[in-house]
mmCIF file of C-alpha atoms in Angstrom:
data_model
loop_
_atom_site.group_PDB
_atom_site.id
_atom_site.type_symbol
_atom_site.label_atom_id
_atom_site.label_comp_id
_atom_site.label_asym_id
_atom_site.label_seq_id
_atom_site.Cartn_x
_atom_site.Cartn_y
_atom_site.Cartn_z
ATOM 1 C CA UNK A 1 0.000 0.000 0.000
ATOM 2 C CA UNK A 2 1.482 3.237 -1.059
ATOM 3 C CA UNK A 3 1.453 6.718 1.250
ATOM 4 C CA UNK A 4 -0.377 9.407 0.737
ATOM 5 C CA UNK A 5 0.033 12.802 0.457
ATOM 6 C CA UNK A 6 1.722 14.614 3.468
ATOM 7 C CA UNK A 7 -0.677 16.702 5.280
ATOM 8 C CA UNK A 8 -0.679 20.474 4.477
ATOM 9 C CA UNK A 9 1.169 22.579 7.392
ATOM 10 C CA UNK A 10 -2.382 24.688 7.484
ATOM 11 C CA UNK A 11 -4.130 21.620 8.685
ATOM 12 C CA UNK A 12 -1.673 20.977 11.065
ATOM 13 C CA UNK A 13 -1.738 24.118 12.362
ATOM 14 C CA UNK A 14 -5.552 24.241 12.610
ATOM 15 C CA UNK A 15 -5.452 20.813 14.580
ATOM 16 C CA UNK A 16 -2.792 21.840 16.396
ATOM 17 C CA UNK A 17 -4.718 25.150 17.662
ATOM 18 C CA UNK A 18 -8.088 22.816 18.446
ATOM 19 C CA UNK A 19 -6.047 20.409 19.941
ATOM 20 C CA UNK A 20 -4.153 23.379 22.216
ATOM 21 C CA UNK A 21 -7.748 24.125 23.666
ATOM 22 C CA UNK A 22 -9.332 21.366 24.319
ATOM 23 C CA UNK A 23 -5.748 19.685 26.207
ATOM 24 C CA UNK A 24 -4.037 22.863 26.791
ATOM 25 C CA UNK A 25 -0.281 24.096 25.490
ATOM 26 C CA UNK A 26 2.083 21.795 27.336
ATOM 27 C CA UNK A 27 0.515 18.720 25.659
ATOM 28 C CA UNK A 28 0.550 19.873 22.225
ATOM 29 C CA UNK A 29 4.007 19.791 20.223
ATOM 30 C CA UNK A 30 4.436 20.591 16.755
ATOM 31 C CA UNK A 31 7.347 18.886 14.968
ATOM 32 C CA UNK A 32 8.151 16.240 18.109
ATOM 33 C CA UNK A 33 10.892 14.402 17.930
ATOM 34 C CA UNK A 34 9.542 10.976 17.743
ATOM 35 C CA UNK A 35 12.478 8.958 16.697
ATOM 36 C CA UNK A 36 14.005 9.185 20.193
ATOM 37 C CA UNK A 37 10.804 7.932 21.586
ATOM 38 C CA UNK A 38 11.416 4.218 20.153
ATOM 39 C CA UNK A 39 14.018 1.839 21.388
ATOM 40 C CA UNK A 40 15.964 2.029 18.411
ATOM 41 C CA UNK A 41 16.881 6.011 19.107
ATOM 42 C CA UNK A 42 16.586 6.841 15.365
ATOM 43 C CA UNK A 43 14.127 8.228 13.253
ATOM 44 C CA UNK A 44 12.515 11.638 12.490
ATOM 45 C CA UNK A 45 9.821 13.809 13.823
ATOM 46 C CA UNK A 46 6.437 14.692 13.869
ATOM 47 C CA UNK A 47 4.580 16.901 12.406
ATOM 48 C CA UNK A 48 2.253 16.951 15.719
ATOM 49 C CA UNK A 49 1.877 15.487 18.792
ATOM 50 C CA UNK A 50 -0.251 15.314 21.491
ATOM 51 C CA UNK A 51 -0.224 13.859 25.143
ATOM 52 C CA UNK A 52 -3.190 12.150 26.488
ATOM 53 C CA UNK A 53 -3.070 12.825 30.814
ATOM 54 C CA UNK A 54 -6.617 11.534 31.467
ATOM 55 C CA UNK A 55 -9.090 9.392 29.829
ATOM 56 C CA UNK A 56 -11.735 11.497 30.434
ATOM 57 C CA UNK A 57 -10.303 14.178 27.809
ATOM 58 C CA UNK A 58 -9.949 11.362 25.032
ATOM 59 C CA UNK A 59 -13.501 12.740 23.894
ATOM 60 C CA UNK A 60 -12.453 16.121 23.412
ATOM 61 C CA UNK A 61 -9.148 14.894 21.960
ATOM 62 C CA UNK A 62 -11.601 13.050 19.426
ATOM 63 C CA UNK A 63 -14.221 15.719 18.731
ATOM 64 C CA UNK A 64 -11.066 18.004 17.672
ATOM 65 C CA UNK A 65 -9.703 15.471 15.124
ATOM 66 C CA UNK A 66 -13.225 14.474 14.010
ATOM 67 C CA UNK A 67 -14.297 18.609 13.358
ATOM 68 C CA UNK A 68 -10.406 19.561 12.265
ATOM 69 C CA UNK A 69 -8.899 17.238 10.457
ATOM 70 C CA UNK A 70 -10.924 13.961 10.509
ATOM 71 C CA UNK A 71 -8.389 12.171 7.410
ATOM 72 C CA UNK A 72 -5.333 13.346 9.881
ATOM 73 C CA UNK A 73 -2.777 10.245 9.415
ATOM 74 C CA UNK A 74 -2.647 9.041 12.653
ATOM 75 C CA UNK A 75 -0.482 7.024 15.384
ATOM 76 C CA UNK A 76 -1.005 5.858 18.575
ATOM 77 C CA UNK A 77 3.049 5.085 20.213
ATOM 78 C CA UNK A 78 3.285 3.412 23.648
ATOM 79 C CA UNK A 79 6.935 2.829 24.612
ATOM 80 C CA UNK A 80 8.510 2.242 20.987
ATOM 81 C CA UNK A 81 9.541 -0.814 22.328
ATOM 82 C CA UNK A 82 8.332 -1.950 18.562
ATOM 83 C CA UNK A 83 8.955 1.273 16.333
ATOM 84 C CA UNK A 84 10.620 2.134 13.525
ATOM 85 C CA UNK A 85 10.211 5.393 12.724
ATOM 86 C CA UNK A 86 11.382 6.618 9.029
ATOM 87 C CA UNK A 87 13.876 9.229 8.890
ATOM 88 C CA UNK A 88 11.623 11.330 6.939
ATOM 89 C CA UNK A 89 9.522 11.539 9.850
ATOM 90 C CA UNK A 90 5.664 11.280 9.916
ATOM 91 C CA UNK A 91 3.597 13.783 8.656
ATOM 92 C CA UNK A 92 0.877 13.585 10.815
ATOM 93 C CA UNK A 93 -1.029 13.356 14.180
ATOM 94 C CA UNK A 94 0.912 11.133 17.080
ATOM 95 C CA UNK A 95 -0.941 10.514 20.547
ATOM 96 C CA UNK A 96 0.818 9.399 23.178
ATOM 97 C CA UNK A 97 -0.499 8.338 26.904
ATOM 98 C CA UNK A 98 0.737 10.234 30.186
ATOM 99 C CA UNK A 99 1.599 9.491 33.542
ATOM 100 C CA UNK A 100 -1.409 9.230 34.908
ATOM 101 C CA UNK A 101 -2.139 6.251 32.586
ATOM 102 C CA UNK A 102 0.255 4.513 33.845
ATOM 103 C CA UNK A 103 -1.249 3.485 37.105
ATOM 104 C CA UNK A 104 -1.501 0.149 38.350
ATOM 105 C CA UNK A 105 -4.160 -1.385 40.674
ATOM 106 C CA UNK A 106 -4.186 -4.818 41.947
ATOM 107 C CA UNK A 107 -7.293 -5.809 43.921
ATOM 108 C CA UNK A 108 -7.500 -9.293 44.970
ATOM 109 C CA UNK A 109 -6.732 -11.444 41.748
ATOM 110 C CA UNK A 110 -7.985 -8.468 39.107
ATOM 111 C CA UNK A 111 -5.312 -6.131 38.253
ATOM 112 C CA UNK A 112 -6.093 -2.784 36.232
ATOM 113 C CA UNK A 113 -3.151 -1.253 34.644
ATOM 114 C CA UNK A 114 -3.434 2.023 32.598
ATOM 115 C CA UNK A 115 -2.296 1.652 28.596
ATOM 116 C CA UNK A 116 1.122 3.105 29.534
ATOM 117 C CA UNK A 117 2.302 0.840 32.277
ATOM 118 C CA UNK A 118 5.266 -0.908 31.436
ATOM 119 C CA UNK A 119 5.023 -4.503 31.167
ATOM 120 C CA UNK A 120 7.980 -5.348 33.395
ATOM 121 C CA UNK A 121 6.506 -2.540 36.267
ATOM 122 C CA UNK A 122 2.931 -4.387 35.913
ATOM 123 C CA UNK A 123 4.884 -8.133 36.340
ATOM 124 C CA UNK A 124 7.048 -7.099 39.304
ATOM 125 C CA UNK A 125 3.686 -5.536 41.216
ATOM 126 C CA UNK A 126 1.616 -8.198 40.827
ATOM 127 C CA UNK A 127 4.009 -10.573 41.737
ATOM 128 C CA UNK A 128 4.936 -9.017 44.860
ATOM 129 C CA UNK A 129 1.138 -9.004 45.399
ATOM 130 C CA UNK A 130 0.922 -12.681 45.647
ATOM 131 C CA UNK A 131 -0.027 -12.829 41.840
ATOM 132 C CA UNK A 132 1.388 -15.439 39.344
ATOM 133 C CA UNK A 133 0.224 -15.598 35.548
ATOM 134 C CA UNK A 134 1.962 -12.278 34.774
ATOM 135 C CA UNK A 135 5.739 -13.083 35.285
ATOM 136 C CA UNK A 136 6.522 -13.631 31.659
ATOM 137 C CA UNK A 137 6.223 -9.693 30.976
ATOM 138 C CA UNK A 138 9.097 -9.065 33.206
ATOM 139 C CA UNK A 139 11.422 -9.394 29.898
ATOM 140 C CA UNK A 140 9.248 -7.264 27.239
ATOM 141 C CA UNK A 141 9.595 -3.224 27.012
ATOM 142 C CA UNK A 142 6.238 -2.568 25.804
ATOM 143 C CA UNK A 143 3.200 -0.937 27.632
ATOM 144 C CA UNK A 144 0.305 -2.542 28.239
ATOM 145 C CA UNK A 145 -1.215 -0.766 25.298
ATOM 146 C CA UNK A 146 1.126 -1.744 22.671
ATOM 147 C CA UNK A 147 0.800 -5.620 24.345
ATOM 148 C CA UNK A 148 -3.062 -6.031 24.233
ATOM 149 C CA UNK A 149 -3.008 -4.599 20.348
ATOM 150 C CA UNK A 150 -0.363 -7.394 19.602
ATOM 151 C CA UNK A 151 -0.906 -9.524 21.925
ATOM 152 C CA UNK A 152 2.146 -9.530 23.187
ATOM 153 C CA UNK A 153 3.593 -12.828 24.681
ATOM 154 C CA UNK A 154 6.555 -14.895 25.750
ATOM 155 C CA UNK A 155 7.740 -18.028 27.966
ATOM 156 C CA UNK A 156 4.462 -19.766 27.258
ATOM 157 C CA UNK A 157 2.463 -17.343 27.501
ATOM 158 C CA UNK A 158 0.345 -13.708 26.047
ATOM 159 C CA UNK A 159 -2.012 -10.968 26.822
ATOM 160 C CA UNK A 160 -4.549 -13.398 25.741
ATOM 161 C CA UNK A 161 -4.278 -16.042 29.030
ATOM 162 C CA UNK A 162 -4.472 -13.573 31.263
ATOM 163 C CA UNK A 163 -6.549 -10.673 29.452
ATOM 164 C CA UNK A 164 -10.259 -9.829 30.854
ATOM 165 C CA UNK A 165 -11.538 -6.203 28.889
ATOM 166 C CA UNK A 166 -9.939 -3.230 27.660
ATOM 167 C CA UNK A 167 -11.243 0.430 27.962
ATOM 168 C CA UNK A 168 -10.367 1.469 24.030
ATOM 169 C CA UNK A 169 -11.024 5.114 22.872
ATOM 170 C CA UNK A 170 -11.622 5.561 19.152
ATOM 171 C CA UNK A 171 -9.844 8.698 18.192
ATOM 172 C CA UNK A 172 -11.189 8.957 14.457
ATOM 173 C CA UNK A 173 -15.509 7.498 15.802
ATOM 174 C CA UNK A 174 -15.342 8.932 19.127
ATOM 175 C CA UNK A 175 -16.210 6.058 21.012
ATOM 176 C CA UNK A 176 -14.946 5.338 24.891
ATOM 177 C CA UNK A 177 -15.949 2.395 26.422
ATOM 178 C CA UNK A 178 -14.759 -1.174 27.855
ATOM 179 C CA UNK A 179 -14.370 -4.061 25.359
ATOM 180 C CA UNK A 180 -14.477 -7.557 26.465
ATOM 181 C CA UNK A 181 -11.107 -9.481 25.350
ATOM 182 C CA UNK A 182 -13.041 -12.154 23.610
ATOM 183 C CA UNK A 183 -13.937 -9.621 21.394
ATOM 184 C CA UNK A 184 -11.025 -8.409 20.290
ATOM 185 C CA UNK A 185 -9.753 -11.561 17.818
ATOM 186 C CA UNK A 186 -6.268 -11.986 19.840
ATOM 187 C CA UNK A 187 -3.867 -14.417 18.004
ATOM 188 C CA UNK A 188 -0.147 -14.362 17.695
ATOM 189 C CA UNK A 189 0.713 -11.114 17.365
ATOM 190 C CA UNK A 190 -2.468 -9.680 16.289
ATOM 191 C CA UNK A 191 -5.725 -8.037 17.672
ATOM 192 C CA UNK A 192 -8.637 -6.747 15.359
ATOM 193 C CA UNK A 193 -8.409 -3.578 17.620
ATOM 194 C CA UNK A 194 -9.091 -0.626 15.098
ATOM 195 C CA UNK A 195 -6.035 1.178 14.114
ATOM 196 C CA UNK A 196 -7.648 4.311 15.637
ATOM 197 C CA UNK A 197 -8.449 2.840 18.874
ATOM 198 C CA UNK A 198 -5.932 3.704 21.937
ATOM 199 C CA UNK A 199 -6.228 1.467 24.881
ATOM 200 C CA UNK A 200 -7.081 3.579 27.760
ATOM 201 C CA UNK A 201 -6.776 1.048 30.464
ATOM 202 C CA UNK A 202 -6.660 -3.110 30.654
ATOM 203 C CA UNK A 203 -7.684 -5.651 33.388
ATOM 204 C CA UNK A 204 -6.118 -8.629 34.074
ATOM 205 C CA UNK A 205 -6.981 -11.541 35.753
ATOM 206 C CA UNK A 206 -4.518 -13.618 37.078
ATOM 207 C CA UNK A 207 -4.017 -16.407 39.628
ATOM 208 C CA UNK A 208 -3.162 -16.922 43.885
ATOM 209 C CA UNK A 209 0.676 -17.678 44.054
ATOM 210 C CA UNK A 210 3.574 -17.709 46.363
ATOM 211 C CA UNK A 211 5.734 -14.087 46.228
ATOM 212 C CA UNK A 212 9.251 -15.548 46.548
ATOM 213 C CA UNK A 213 8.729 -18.559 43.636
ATOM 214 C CA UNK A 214 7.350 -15.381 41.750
ATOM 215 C CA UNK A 215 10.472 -13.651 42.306
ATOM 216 C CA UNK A 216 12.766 -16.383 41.647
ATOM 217 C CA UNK A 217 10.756 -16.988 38.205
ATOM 218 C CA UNK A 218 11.311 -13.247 37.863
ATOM 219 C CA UNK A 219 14.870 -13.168 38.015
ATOM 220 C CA UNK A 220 15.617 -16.638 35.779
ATOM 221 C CA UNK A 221 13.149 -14.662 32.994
ATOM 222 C CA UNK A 222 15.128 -11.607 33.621
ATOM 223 C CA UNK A 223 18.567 -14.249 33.022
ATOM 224 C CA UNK A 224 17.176 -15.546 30.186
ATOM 225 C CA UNK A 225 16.928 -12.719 28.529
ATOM 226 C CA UNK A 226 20.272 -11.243 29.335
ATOM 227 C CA UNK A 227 21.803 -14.600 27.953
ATOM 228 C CA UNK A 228 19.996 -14.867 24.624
ATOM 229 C CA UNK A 229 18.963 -11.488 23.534
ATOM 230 C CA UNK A 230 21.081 -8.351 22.766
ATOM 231 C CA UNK A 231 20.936 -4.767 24.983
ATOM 232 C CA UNK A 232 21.416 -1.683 23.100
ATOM 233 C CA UNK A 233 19.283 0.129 20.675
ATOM 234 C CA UNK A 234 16.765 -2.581 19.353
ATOM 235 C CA UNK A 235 13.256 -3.093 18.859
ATOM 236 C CA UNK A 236 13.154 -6.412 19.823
ATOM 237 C CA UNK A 237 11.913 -9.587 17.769
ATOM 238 C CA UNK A 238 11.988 -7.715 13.586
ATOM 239 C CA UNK A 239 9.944 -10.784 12.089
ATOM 240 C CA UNK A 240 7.445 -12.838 13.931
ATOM 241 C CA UNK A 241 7.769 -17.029 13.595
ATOM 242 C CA UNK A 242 6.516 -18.677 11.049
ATOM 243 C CA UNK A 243 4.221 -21.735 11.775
ATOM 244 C CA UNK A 244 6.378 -24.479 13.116
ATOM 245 C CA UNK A 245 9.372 -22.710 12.873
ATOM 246 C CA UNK A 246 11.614 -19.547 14.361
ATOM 247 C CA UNK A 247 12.473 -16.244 12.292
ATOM 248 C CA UNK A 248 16.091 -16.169 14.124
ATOM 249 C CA UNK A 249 17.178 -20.035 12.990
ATOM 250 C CA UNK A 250 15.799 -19.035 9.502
ATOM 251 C CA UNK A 251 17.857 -15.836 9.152
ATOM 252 C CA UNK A 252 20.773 -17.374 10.944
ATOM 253 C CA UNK A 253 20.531 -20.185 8.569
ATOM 254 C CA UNK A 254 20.548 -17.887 5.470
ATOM 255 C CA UNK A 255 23.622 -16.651 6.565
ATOM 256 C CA UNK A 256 22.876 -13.141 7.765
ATOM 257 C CA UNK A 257 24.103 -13.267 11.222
ATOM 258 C CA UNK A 258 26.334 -10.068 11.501
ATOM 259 C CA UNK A 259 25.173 -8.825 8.547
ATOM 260 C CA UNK A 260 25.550 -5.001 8.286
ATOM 261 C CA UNK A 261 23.626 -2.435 6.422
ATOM 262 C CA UNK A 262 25.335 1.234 7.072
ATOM 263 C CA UNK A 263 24.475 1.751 10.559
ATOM 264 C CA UNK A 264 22.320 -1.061 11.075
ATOM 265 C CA UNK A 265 23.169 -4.753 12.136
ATOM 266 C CA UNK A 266 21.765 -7.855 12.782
ATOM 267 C CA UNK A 267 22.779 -9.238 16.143
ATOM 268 C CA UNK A 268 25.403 -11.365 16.104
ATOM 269 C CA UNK A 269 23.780 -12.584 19.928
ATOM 270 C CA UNK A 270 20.184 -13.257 18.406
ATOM 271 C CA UNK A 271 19.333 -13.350 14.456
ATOM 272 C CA UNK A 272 15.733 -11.560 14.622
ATOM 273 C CA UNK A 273 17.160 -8.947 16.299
ATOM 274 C CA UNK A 274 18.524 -5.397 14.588
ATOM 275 C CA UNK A 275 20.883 -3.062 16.220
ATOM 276 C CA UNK A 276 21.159 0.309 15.776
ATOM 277 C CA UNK A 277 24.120 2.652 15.845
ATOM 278 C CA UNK A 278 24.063 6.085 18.122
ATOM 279 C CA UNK A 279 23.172 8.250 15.573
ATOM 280 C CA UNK A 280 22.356 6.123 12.636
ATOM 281 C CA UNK A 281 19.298 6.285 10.365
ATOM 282 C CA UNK A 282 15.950 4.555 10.437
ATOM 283 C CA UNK A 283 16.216 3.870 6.818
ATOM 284 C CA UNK A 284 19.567 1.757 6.959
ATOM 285 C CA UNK A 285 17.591 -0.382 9.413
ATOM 286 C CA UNK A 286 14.468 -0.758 7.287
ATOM 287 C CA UNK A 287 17.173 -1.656 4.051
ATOM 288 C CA UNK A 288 18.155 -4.632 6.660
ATOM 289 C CA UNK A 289 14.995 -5.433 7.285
ATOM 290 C CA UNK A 290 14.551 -6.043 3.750
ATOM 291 C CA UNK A 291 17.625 -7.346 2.337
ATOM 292 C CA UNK A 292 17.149 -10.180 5.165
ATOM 293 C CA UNK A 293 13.604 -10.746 3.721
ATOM 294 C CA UNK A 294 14.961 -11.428 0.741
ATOM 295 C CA UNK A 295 17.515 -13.838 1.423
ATOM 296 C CA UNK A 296 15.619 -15.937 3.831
ATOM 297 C CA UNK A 297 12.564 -15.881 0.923
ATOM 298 C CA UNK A 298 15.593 -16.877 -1.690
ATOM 299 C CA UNK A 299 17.284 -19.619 0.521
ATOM 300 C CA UNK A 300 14.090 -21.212 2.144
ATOM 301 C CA UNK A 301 11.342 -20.257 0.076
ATOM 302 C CA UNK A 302 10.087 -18.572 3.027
ATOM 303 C CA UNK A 303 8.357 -15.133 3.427
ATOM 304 C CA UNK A 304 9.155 -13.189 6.618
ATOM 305 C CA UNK A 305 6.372 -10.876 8.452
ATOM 306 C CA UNK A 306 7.720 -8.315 10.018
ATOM 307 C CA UNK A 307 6.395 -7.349 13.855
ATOM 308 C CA UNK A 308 8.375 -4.377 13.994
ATOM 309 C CA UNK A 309 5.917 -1.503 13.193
ATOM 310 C CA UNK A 310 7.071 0.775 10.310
ATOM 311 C CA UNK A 311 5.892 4.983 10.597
ATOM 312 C CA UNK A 312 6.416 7.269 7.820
ATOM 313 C CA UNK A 313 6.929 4.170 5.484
ATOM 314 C CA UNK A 314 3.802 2.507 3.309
ATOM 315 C CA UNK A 315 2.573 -0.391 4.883
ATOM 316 C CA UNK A 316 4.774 -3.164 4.029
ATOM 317 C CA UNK A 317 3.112 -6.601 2.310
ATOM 318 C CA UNK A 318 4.229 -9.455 3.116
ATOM 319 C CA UNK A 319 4.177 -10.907 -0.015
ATOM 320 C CA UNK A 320 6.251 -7.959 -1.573
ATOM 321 C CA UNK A 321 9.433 -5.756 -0.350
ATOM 322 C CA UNK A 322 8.398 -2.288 -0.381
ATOM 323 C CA UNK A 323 11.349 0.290 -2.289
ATOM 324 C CA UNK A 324 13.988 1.388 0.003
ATOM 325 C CA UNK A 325 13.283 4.999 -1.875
ATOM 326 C CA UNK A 326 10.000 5.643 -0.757
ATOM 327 C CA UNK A 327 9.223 7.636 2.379
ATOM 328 C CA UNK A 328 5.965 8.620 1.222
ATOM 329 C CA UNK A 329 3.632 8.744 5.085
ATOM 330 C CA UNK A 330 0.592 6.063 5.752
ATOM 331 C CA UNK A 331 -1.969 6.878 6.789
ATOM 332 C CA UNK A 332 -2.705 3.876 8.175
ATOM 333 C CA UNK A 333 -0.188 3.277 10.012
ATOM 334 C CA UNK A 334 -1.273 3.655 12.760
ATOM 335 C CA UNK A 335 0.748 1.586 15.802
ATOM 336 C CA UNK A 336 1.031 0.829 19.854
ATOM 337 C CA UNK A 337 3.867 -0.343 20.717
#
């Protein structure tokens, strides 16, 4: 799918000023840096950005875009824990979550978390609450937004085992309400969740268990990770598995271990990963993304998906590499992560 046009700077300004009234000044930014806000630390800005500090202005956030600039492309980012932003930046409309929905409550065996608690915060409270079911998010970066719209897993486990309902706010219909979680299609990797819907807040249901097993199972996760996956400026797993198999063995395999693309490389600790140089470029790490597509499609006859979540790019198909040239915005790319 190709990009459209950028939106004009008089639209953007006219959003920004609705948006400046309805949220007030310090939560509206005009060309943000948004790069920075994703693990990789590269990447341009955008055009506009706005903070959401309490779910009861998501409304008036929505009745702006809807009267202002209702074909605004939009993005929702959580922690970039699963970002790639182009350098060319996105021209458009990014909403991010504040502090205040960040908040985690655990009462009895129901937890609510807002959608920008960090996984690893929301696994280390409800363990020390006498929780268990919940330990495998110690290791993932994400928010709890970003995890219930990919249904974000590991160890044995996803959002979906332990997910109740979601409070979702539809930025482009203007809806605000909860959604039960069978309701929201989770598989691996994948919701149906609208692209315009932020999650506002997510409860959990987990199980009785014993705080120092949770901690131990904590700290062996927390191991794990440190053993088999690299630090640094990543985004985590770049492709997700295909059926019966694992994106790492197949790009290790295909001999791309180490391989290097200008300031991007694949991890010489973990094949599905990409590492980015301080100061590199967004678009040296999409050009790896690709060039490791194609090998592992030549050698194996296999076509990679990418999980990492591409902004300012056109949506890439999996059944065709999108050109390295082309920084044309999406508008639907719209992402949590």
């Amino acid at each position: 799918m190709s990009g459209s046009q950028p939106t004009s700077p008089a639209v953007i300004d006219a959003l920004a000023g609705a948006l400046t009234s309805v949220l007030g000044a310090e939560f509206v930014q005009r060309d943000a840096p948004l790069g920075e806000r994703s693990t990789y630390r590269v990447g341009g800005r955008a055009a506009l950005l706005v903070e959401l500090t309490h779910p009861e202005r998501g409304i008036a956030l929505s009745q702006a875009v809807r009267r202002v600039a209702p074909e605004v492309p939009l993005a929702v980012v959580g922690n970039g824990s699963n970002l790639l932003v182009a350098d060319a930046g996105f021209e458009g409309l990014v909403v991010v979550l504040g502090a205040r929905l960040a908040r985690v409550e655990v009462e009895g065996s129901r937890v609510r978390a807002g959608g920008a608690a960090l996984l690893p915060v929301v696994a280390r409270r409800t363990v020390a609450a006498g929780l268990r079911g919940f330990e495998w998010a110690v290791g993932v970066p994400g928010s709890i937004g970003g995890a219930v719209r990919m249904n974000a897993g590991g160890h044995g486990s996803d959002m979906a085992t332990v997910l109740d309902r979601v409070r979702v706010l539809d930025v482009r219909g203007g809806e605000d309400g909860w959604v039960h979680a069978a309701s929201l299609g989770l598989s691996y990797r994948h919701s149906t969740l609208r692209a315009s819907q932020v999650v506002l807040e997510a409860e959990l249901v987990l199980e009785p268990g014993d705080v120092a097993t949770g901690e131990a199972l904590l700290g062996d996760i927390v191991r794990w990770r440190r053993a088999n996956q690299p630090g640094g400026p990543n985004a985590g797993s770049v492709f997700t598995n295909p059926p019966g198999d694992s994106a790492g063995r197949l790009i290790e395999a295909a001999g791309a271990k180490g391989l290097r693309h200008g300031s991007a490389e694949i991890s010489t600790k973990h094949a599905n990963f990409i590492q980015a140089d301080p100061g590199g470029r967004a678009d040296d790490v999409l050009a790896l993304m690709q060039e490791v597509q194609a090998l592992v499609k030549g050698t194996f006859g296999v076509t990679l998906t990418p999980e990492t979540q591409l902004l300012g790019y056109p949506r890439w198909s999996p059944e065709a590499l999108p050109p390295t040239s082309s920084h044309a915005p999406n508008p639907a790319a719209e992402v949590e992560s």
